[in-house]
Coordinates of C-alpha atoms in Angstrom, one line a residue:
X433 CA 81.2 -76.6 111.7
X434 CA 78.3 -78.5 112.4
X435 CA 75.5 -78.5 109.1
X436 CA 72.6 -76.5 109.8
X437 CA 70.6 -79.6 108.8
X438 CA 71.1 -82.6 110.2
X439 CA 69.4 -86.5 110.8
X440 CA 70.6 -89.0 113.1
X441 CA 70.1 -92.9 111.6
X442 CA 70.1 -94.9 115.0
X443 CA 71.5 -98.3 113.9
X444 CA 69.8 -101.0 115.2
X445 CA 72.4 -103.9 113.2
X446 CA 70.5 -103.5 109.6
X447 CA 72.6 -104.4 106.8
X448 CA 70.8 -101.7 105.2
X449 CA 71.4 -98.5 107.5
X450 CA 74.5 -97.7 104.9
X451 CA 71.8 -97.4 102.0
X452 CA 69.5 -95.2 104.5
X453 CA 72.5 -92.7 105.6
X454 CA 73.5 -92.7 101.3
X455 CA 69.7 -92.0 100.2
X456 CA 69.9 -89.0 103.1
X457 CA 72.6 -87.4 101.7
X458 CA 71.1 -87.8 98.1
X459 CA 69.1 -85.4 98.9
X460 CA 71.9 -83.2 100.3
X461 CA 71.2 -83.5 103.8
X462 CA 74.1 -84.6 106.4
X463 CA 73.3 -87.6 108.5
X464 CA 75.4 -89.3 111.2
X465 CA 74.8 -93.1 112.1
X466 CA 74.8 -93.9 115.8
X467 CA 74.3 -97.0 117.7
X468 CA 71.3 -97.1 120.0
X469 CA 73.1 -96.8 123.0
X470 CA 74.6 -93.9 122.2
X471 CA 74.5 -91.0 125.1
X472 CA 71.4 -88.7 125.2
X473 CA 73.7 -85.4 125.1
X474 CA 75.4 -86.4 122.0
X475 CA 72.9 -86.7 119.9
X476 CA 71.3 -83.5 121.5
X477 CA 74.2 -81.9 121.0
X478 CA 73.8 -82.7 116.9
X479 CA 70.8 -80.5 117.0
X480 CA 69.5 -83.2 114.4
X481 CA 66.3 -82.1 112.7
X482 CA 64.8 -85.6 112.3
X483 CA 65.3 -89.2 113.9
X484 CA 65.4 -92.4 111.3
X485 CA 65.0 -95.7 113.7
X486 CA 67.0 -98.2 111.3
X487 CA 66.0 -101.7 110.7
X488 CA 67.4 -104.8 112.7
X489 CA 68.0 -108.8 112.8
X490 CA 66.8 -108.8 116.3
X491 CA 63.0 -109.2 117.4
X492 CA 61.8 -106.1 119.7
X493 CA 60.3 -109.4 121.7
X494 CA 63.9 -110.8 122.2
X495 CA 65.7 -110.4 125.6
X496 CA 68.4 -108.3 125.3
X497 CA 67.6 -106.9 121.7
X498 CA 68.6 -103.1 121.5
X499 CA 66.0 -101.0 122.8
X500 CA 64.5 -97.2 122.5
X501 CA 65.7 -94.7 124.1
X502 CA 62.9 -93.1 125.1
X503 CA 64.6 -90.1 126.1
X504 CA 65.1 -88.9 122.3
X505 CA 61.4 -88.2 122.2
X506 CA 62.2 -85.1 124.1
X507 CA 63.6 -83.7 121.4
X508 CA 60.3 -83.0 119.5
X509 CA 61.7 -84.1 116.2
X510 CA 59.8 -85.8 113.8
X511 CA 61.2 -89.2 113.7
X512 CA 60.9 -92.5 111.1
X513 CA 61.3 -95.9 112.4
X514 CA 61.8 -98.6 109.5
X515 CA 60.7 -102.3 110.2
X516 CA 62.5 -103.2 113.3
X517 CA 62.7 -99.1 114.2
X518 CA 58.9 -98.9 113.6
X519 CA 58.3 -102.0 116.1
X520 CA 60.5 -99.9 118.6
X521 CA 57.7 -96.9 118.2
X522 CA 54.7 -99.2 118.4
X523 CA 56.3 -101.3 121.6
X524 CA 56.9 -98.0 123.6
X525 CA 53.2 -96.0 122.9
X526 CA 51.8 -99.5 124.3
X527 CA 51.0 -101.3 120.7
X528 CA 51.1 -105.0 119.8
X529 CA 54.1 -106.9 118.6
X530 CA 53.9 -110.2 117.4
X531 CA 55.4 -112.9 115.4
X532 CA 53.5 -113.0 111.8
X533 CA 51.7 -115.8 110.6
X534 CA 53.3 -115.4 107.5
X535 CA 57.2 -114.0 107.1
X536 CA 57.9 -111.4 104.5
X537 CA 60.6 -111.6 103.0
X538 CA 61.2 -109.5 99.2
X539 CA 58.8 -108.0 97.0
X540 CA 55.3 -106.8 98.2
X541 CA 52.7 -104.6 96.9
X542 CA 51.9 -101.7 99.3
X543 CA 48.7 -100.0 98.9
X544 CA 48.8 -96.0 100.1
X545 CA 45.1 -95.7 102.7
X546 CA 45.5 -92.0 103.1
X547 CA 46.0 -90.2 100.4
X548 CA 47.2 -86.6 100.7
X549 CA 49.9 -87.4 103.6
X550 CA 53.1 -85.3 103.1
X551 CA 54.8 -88.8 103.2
X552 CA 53.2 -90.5 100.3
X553 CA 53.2 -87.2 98.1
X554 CA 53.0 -88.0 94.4
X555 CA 53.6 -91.9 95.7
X556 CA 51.4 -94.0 93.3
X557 CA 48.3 -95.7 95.1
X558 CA 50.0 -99.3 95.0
X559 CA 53.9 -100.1 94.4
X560 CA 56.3 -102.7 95.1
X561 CA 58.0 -102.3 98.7
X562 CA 61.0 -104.7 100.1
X563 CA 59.7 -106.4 103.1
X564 CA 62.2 -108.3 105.1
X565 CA 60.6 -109.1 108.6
X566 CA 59.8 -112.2 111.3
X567 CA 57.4 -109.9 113.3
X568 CA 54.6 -107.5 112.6
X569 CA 52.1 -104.9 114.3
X570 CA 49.0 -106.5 115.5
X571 CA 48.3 -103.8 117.2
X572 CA 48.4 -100.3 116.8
X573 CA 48.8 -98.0 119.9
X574 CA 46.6 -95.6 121.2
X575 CA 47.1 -92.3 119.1
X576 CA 48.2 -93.8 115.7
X577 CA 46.6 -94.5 112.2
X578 CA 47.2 -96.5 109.5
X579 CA 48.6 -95.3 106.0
X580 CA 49.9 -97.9 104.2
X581 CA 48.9 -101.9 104.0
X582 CA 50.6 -105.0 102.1
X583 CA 49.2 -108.8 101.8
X584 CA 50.8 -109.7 104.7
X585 CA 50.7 -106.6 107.1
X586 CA 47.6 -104.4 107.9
X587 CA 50.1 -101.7 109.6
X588 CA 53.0 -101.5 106.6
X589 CA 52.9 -97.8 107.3
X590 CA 51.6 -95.7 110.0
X591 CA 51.6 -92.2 111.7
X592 CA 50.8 -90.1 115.1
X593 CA 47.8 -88.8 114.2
X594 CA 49.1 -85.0 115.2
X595 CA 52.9 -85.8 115.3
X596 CA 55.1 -86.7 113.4
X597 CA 56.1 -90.0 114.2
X598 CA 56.1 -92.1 111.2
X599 CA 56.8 -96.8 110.7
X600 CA 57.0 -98.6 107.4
X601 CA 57.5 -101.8 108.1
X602 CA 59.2 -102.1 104.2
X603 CA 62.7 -100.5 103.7
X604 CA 62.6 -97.2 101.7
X605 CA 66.0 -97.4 100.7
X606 CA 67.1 -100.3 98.6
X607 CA 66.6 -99.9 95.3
X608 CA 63.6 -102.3 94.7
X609 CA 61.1 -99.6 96.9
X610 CA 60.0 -98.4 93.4
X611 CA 58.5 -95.4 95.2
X612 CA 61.6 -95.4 97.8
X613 CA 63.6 -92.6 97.2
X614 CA 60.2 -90.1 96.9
X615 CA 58.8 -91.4 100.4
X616 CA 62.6 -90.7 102.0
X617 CA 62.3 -87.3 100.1
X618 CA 58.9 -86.6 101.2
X619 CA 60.0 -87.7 104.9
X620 CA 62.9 -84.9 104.7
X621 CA 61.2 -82.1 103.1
X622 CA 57.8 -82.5 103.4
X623 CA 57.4 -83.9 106.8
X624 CA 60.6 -82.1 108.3
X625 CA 61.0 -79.0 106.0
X626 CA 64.6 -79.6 105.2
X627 CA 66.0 -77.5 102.2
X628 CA 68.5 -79.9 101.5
X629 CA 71.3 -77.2 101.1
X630 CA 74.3 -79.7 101.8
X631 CA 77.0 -80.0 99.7
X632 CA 80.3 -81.3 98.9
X633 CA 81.3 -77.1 98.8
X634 CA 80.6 -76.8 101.8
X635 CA 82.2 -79.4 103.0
X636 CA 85.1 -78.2 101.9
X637 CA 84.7 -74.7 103.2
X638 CA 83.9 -76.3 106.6
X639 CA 86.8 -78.4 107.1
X640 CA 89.7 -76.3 105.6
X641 CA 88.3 -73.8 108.4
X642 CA 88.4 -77.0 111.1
X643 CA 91.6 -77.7 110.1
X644 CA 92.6 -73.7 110.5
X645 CA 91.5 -73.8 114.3
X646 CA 92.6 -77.4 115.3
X647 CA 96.0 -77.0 114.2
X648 CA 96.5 -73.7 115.3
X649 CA 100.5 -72.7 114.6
X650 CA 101.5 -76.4 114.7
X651 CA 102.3 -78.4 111.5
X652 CA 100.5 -81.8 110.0
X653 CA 102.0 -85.0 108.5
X654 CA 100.2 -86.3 106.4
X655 CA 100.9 -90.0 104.4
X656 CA 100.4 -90.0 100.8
X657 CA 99.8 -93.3 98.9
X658 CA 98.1 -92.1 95.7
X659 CA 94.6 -93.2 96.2
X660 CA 92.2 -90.4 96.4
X661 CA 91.2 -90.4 100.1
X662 CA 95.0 -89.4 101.6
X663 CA 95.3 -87.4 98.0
X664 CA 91.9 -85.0 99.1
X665 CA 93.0 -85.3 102.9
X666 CA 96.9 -83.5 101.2
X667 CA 94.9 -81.1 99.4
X668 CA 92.6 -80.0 102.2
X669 CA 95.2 -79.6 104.6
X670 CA 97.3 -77.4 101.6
X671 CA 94.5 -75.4 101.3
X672 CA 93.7 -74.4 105.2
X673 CA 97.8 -74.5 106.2
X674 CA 100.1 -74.1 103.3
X675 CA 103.4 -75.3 103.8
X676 CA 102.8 -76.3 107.3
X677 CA 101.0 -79.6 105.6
X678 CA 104.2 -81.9 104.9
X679 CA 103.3 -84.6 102.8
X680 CA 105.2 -88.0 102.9
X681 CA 104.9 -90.5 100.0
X682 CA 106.3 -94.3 101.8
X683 CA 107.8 -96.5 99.4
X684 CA 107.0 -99.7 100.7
X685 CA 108.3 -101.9 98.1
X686 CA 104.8 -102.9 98.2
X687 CA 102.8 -100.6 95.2
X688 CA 101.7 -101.3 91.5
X689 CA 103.9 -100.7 88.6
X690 CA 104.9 -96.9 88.1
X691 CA 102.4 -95.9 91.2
X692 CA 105.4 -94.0 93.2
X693 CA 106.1 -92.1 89.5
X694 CA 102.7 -91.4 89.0
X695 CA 102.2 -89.8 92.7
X696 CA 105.5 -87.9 92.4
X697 CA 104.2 -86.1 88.9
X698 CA 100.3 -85.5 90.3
X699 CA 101.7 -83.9 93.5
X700 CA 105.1 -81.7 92.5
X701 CA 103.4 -81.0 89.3
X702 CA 100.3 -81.1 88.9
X703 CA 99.1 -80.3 92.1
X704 CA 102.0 -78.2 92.9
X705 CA 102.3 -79.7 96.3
X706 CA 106.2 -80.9 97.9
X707 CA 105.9 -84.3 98.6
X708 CA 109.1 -85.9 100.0
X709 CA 109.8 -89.6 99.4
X710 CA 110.4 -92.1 101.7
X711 CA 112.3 -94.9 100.2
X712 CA 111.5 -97.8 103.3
X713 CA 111.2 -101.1 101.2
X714 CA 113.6 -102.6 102.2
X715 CA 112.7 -102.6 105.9
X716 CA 109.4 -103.0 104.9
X717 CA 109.9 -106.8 102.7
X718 CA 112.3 -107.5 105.7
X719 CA 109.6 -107.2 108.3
X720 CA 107.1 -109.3 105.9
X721 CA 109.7 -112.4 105.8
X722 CA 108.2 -115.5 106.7
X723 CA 105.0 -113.9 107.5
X724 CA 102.0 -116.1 105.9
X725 CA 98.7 -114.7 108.3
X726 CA 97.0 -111.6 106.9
X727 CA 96.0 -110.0 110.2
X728 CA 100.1 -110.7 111.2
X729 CA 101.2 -108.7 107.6
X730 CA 98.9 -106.2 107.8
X731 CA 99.9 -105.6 111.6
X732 CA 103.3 -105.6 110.6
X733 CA 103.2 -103.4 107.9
X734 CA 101.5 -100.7 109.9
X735 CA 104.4 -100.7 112.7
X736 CA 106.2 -99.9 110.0
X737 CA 104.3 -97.4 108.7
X738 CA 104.6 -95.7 111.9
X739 CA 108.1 -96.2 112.0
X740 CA 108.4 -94.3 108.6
X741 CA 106.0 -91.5 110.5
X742 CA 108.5 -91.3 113.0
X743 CA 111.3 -90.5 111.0
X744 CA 109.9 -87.9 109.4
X745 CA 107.8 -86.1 112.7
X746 CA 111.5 -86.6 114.4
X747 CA 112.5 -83.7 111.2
X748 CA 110.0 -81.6 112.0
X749 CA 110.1 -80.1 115.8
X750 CA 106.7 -77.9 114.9
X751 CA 104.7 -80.9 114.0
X752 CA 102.0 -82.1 116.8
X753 CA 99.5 -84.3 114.0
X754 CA 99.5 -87.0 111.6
X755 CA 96.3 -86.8 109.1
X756 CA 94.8 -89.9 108.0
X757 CA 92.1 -90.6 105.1
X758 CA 89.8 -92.7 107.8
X759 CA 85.8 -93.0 105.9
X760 CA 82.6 -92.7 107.5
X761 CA 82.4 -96.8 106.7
X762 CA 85.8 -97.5 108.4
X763 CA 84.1 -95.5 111.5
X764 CA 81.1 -97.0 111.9
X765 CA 82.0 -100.4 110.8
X766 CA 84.0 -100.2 114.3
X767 CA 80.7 -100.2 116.5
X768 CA 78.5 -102.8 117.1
X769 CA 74.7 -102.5 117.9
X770 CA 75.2 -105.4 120.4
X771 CA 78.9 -103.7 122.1
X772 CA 82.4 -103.4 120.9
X773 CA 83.0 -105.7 117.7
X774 CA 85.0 -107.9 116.9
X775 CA 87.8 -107.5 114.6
X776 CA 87.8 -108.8 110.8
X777 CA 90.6 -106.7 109.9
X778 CA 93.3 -104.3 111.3
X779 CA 93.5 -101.1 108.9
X780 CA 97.0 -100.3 108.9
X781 CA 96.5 -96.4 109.7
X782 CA 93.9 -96.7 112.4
X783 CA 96.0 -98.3 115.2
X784 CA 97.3 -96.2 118.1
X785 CA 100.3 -94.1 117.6
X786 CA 103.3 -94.3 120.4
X787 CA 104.0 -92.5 122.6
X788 CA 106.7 -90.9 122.0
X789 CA 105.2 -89.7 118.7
X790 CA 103.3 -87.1 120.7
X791 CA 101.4 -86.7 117.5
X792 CA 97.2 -86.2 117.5
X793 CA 95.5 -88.0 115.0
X794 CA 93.1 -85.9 112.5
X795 CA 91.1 -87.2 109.8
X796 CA 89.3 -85.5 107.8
X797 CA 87.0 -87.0 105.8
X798 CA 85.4 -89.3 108.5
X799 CA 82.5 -88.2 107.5
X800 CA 82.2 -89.0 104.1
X801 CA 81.6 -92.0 101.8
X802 CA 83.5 -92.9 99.3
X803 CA 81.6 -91.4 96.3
X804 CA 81.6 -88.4 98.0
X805 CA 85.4 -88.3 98.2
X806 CA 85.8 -88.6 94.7
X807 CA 83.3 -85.8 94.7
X808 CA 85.4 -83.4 96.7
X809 CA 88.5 -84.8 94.8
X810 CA 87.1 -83.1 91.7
X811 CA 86.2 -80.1 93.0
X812 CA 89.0 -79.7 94.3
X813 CA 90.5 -80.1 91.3
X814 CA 93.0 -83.4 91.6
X815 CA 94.2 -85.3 88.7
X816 CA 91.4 -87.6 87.6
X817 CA 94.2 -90.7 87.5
X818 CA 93.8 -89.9 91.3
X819 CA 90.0 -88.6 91.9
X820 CA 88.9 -92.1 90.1
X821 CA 91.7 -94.3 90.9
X822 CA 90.2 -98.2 92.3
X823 CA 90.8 -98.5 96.2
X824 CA 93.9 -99.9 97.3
X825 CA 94.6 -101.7 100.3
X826 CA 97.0 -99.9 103.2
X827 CA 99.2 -102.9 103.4
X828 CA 99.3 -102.9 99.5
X829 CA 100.1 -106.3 97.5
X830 CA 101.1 -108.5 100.5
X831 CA 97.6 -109.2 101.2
X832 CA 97.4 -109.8 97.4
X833 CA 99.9 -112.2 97.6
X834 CA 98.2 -115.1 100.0
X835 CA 101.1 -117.1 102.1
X836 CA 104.2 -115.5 102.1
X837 CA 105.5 -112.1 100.6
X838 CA 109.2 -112.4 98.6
X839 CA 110.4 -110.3 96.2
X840 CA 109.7 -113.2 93.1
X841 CA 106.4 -113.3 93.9
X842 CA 106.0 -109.0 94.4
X843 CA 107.0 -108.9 90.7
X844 CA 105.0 -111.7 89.6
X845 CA 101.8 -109.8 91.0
X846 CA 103.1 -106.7 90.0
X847 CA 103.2 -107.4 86.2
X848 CA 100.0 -109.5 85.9
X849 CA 98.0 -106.6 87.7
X850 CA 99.3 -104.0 85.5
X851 CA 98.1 -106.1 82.2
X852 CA 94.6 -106.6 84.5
X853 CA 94.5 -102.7 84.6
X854 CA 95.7 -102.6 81.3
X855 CA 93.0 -104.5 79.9
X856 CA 90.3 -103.5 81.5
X857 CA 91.2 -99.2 80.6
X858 CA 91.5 -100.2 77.0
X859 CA 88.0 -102.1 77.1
X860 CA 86.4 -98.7 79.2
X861 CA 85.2 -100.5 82.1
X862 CA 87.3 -99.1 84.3
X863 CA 85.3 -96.5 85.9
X864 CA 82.3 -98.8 85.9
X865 CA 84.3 -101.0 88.1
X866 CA 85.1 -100.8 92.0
X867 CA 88.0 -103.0 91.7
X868 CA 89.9 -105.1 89.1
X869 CA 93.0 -106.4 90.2
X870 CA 95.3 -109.5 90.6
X871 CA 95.8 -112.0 93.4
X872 CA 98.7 -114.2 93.4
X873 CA 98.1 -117.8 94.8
X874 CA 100.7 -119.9 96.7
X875 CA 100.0 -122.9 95.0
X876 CA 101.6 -124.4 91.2
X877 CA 100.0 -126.5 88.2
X878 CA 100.4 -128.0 85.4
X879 CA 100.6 -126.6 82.1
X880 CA 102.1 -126.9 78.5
X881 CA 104.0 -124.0 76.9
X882 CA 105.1 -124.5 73.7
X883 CA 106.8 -128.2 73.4
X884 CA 107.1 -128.8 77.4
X885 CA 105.5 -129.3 80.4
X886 CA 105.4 -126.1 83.1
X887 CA 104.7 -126.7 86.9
X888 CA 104.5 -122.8 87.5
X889 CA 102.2 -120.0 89.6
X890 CA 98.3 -119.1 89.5
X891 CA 96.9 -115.6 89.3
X892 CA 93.5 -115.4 90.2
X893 CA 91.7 -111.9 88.7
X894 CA 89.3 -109.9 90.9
X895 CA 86.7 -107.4 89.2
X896 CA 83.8 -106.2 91.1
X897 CA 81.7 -103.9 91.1
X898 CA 80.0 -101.8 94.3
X899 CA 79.0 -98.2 95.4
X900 CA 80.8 -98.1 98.8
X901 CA 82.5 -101.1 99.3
X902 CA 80.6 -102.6 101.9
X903 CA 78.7 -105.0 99.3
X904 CA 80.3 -106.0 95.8
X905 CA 79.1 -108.2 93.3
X906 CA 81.7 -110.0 91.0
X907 CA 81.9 -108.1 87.2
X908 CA 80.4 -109.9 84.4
X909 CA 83.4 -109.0 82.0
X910 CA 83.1 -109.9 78.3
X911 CA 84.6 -113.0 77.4
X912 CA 86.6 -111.6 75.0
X913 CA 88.4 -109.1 77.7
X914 CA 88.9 -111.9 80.3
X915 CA 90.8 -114.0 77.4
X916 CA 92.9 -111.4 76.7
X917 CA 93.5 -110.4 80.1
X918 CA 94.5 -114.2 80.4
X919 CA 96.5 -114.8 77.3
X920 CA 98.9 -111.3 78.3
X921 CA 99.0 -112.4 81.9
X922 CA 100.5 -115.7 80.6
X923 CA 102.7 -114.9 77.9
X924 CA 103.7 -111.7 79.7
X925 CA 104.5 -113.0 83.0
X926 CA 107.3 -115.7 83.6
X927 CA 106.5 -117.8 86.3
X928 CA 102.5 -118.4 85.5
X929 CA 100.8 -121.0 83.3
X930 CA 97.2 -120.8 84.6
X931 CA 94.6 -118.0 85.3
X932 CA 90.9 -118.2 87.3
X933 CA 88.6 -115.7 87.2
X934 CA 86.8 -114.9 90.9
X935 CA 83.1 -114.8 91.0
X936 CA 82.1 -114.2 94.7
X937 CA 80.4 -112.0 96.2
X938 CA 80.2 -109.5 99.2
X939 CA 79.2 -111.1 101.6
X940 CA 80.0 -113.9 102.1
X941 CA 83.7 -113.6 100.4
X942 CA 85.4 -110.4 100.8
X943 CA 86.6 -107.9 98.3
X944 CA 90.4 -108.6 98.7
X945 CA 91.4 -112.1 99.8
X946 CA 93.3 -111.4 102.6

């Protein structure tokens, strides 16, 4: 069921067009991201009530930089281009684009020129904006006004002067806009008119009734590991098909400590739900011998996977779809502004499915972000050791383990997480955090325990925290709980003498290390 109000974000490659499609739905309006190549008829067939023109790295000047599609005007929506999406607007009416004297890059003052636009409603006369921009507007075309000015740019905002097409050439949407989230506010309401009536209920109510008419008589898998995306994905398809939704746990040999207890009791009792276990570890440590590359374990773990899948769709004649917890983030991290991407990492539930599985894939929540997962998990009333349970990796601790995966090393990593966990519950951080976890590293050094020498292991420890996952910054943990996550880790767990402390962030490192 398509939402009666709508945007489209077209993504022209900023690293910010996550924060504009998260401030969108902030004000409970549904949004979809689509690169600017995307087909006419599919976003026509969104019957979007506004256009936002994202931000870019690329200079409108550039050969081969992604262009307008000028066949989106026809829509007669109003339509917001930001920096590189405003250059877009001003290039096509027949403006000026040209490199600036002087780059702007952070924190600039933007003074509001006409007071009383619906844009800059209740938006103080001068604020701070983010700049972040090569090129500017010399020019403004035939038709258009100025709003808005900053030191650097006479045109930091501008509007038709009878539609409404609106530029900043700031970014409304990170969080150092003072006056951000009120101009995206006053774009969606005041300019377009939108109520702003979306919400995580109705999302619900909207895909149990998807779900109804997709799947029809036939019956759903559905893989359970215990984080809260496949959790929400088994409780939605419970909901819309009853017993029809057969819900697998797969041991892989591969979880935390007491993680296939825990998702037994949440599902069989809690959530009243059958869940059949699949005990697989075996095969699945066999497969992982002598494998050292992350992209090769995480391939080979979801073969396996599949494998399992198998197994259990060859028990059940009825069953024509296997339901996966794929995010908006893992679906639009796949498309590239400039073309297919590359890859950085296969996710082990997103590959193709063989043949002879003759299963379709469904998933559910590709529309969502991860915050508003966790906000349908409590609605829908799952365990909060599920709803605010940390993300956990498909291919679970072999890509904590860096180099090879044996079973001496599995428990190693298995008891210094837990006391990581541990540690960080009994401090209260642990909803503040994204992750906190363990990484075990291939490597040995020297130590002294008690009267002798030790040449054992190294546990590295990974807290961060993040809203989505697609940026993290490392935790500042008190010193206090990163000694005592360090003393337990080494007087708990045989086999380690030495603990670091990672303080990277994303970008450049990743979240996991593998």
């Amino acid at each position: 069921m398509q939402p009666l109000e709508s945007v489209i974000i077209v993504d022209y490659g900023s690293q910010y067009t996550q924060l504009i499609a998260r401030r969108i739905r902030e004000q409970h309006v549904y949004c979809e991201i689509v690169p600017p190549w995307v087909e006419t008829a599919r976003v026509r067939s969104a019957q979007p009530r506004a256009l936002v023109l994202s931000g870019g790295p690329a200079s409108v000047m550039q050969e081969g930089a992604p262009q307008f599609n000028e066949e989106i005007l026809d829509l007669g929506v109003p339509i917001l281009g930001i920096c590189y999406g405003m250059q877009l607007l001003v290039q096509h009416f027949g403006g000026q684009v040209e490199p600036a004297a002087a780059r702007e890059y952070g924190r600039s003052h933007l003074r509001v020129e006409l007071q009383g636009d619906p844009l800059f409603h209740d938006v103080p006369a001068e604020s701070v904006v983010w700049m972040s921009h090569g090129d500017r507007v010399s020019r403004l075309p035939q038709g258009f006004r100025v709003i808005g000015t900053s030191e650097n740019s006479p045109f930091a905002a501008i509007r038709h002067t009878h539609k409404p097409l609106y530029g900043l050439q700031f970014h409304p949407e990170v969080a150092h806009t003072e006056a951000g989230t009120l101009l995206i506010q006053n774009f969606l309401k005041r300019v377009v008119g939108l109520q702003g009536s979306w919400t995580m209920d109705d999302f619900i109510t909207s895909q149990v009734h998807a779900l109804r008419k997709r799947v029809g008589d036939a019956a759903v898998i559905c893989g359970v590991s215990g984080g809260v995306d496949s959790s929400v994905v088994a409780v939605l398809l419970h909901r819309a098909l009853g017993d029809r939704a057969r819900c697998f746990f797969v041991d892989t040999g591969l979880g935390r400590a007491g993680e296939m207890e825990e998702v037994e009791h949440a599902f069989r009792e809690h959530l009243k739900i059958p869940l059949e276990t699949i005990d697989a570890s075996e095969l699945f440590l066999e497969r992982l011998c002598s494998i050292e590359d992350p992209e090769k374990k995480r391939v080979s773990v979801g073969h396996t996977f599949i494998e399992a899948f198998e197994q259990a769709a060859a028990r059940i004649p009825q069953a024509r779809f296997l339901a996966q917890g794929t995010l908006y983030p893992d679906v639009i991290e796949s498309v590239s502004v400039w073309g297919p991407s590359a890859t950085i990492k296969t996710h082990h539930n997103v590959g193709g499915l063989p043949e002879r599985m003759n299963l379709e894939v469904i998933e559910p929540l590709r529309e969502l972000f991860k915050d508003e997962v966790r906000e349908v998990a409590e609605r829908l009333g799952i365990p909060r050791t599920l709803a605010r349970r940390h993300p956990f990796p498909g291919p679970g601790l072999a890509i904590r383990i860096i180099g090879e995966v044996t079973p001496e090393r599995l428990t190693i990593l298995r008891e210094a997480d837990l006391c990581v966990r541990q540690e960080v519950e009994r401090a209260g951080l642990y909803d503040q955090l994204w992750q906190a976890f363990a990484v075990f590293l291939p490597i040995r050094t020297v130590g002294v325990m008690g009267d002798a020498r030790s040449y054992e292991h190294v546990i590295a420890v990974r807290c961060v925290t993040s809203q989505d996952g697609m940026t993290a910054d490392w935790a500042p943990l008190p010193t206090e709980l990163l000694a005592r996550i360090s003393n337990r880790i080494i007087n708990e767990v045989a086999g380690v003498n030495r603990v670091v402390y990672d303080i990277s962030s994303k970008p450049p490192a990743t979240i996991e290390w593998e």
